Coordinates of C-alpha atoms in Angstrom, one line a residue:
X14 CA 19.6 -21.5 -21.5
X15 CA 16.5 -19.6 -22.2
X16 CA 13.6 -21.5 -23.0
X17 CA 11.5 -21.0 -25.9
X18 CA 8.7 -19.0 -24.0
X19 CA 11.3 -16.3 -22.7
X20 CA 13.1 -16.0 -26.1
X21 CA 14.3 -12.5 -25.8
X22 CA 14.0 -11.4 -22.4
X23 CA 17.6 -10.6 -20.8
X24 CA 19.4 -13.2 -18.6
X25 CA 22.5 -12.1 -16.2
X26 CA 25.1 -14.7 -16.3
X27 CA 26.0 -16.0 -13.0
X28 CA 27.0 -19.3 -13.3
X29 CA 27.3 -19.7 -9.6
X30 CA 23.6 -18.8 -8.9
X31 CA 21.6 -21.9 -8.4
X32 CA 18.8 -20.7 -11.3
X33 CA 17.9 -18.9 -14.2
X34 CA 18.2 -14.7 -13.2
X35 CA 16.4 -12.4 -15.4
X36 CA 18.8 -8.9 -15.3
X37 CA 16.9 -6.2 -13.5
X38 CA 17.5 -2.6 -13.3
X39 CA 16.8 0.1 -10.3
X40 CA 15.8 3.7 -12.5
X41 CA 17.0 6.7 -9.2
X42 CA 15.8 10.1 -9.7
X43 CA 16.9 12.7 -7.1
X44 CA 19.0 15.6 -5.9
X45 CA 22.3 15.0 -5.3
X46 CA 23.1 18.6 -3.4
X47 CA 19.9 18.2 -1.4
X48 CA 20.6 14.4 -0.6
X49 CA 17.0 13.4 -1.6
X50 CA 15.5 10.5 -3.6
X51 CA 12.3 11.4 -5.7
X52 CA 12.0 8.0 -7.5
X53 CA 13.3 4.5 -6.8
X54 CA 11.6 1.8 -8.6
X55 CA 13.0 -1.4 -10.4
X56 CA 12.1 -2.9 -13.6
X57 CA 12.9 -6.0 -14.6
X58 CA 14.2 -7.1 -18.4
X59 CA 11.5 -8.3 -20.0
X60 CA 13.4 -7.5 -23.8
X61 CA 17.1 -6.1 -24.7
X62 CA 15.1 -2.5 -25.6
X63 CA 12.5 -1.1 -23.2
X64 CA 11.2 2.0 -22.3
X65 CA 10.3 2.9 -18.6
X66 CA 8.4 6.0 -17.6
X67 CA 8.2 7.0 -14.6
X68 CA 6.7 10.2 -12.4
X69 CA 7.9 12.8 -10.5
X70 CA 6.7 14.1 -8.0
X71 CA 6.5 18.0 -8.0
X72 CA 4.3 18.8 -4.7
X73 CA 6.7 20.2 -2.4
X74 CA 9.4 21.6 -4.8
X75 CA 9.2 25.0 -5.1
X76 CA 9.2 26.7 -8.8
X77 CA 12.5 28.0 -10.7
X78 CA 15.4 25.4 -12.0
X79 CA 16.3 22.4 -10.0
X80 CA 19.6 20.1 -11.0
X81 CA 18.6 16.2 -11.0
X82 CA 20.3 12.9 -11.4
X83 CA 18.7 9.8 -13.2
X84 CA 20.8 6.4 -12.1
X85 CA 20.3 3.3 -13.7
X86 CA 21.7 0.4 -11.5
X87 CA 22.2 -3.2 -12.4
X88 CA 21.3 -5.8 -10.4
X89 CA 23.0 -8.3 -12.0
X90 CA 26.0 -6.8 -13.0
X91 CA 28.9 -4.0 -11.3
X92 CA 30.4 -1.8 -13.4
X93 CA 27.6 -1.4 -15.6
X94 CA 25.8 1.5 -14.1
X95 CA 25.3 5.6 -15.0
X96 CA 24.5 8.8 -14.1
X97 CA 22.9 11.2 -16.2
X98 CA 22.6 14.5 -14.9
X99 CA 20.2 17.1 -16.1
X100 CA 18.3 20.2 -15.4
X101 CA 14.5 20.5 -15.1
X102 CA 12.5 23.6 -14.6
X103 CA 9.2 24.0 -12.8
X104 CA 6.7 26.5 -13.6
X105 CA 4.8 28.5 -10.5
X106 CA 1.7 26.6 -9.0
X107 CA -1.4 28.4 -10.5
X108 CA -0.1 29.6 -13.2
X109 CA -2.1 30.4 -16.3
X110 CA -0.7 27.2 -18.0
X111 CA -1.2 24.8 -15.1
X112 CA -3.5 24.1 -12.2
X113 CA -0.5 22.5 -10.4
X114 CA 3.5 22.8 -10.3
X115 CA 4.5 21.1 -13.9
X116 CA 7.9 20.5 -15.9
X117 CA 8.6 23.3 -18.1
X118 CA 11.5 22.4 -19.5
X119 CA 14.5 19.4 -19.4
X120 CA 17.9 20.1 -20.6
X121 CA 21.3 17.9 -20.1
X122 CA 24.4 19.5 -18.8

């Protein structure tokens, strides 16, 4: 049972684990034709809603349309995970908008 100081945050249900397991979840962004990984971080529950951000590293991506995958992985729970895949496109390095390469544009397929 949660106590009254956690009221709220998410537990995983595992009655065979010997304590109290707040659910977790691993946020993947990367490339799945290229077979790279840009982002791997996990978050823990800490309320049924949240909102993660996280950042993506552009440095050695070259400009023009690349074709990503964000996974969201339970760690408490199989079955329960998804793919989202989605376009992004980066604008030239040194451009008149930007000092740096930048996201122009997101769309989902």
């Amino acid at each position: 049972r949660a106590s009254e100081t956690d009221h709220g945050i998410p537990k995983a249900w595992c009655p065979r684990f010997p304590a109290e397991r707040t659910e977790g979840w691993w946020v993947i962004v990367g490339d799945k034709r290229a077979n790279k990984m840009f982002v791997i971080r996990r978050h823990a529950m800490k309320s049924f809603t949240q909102t993660v951000t996280v950042t993506l590293p552009t440095d050695n991506l070259s400009a023009g349309k690349h074709h990503w995958m964000l996974i969201l992985m339970s760690d408490s729970y199989i079955g329960c995970d998804t793919e989202y895949e989605f376009d992004v496109t980066l604008k030239p390095r040194g451009t008149a908008d930007s000092d740096s390469d930048s996201v122009e544009s997101m769309s989902d397929e």
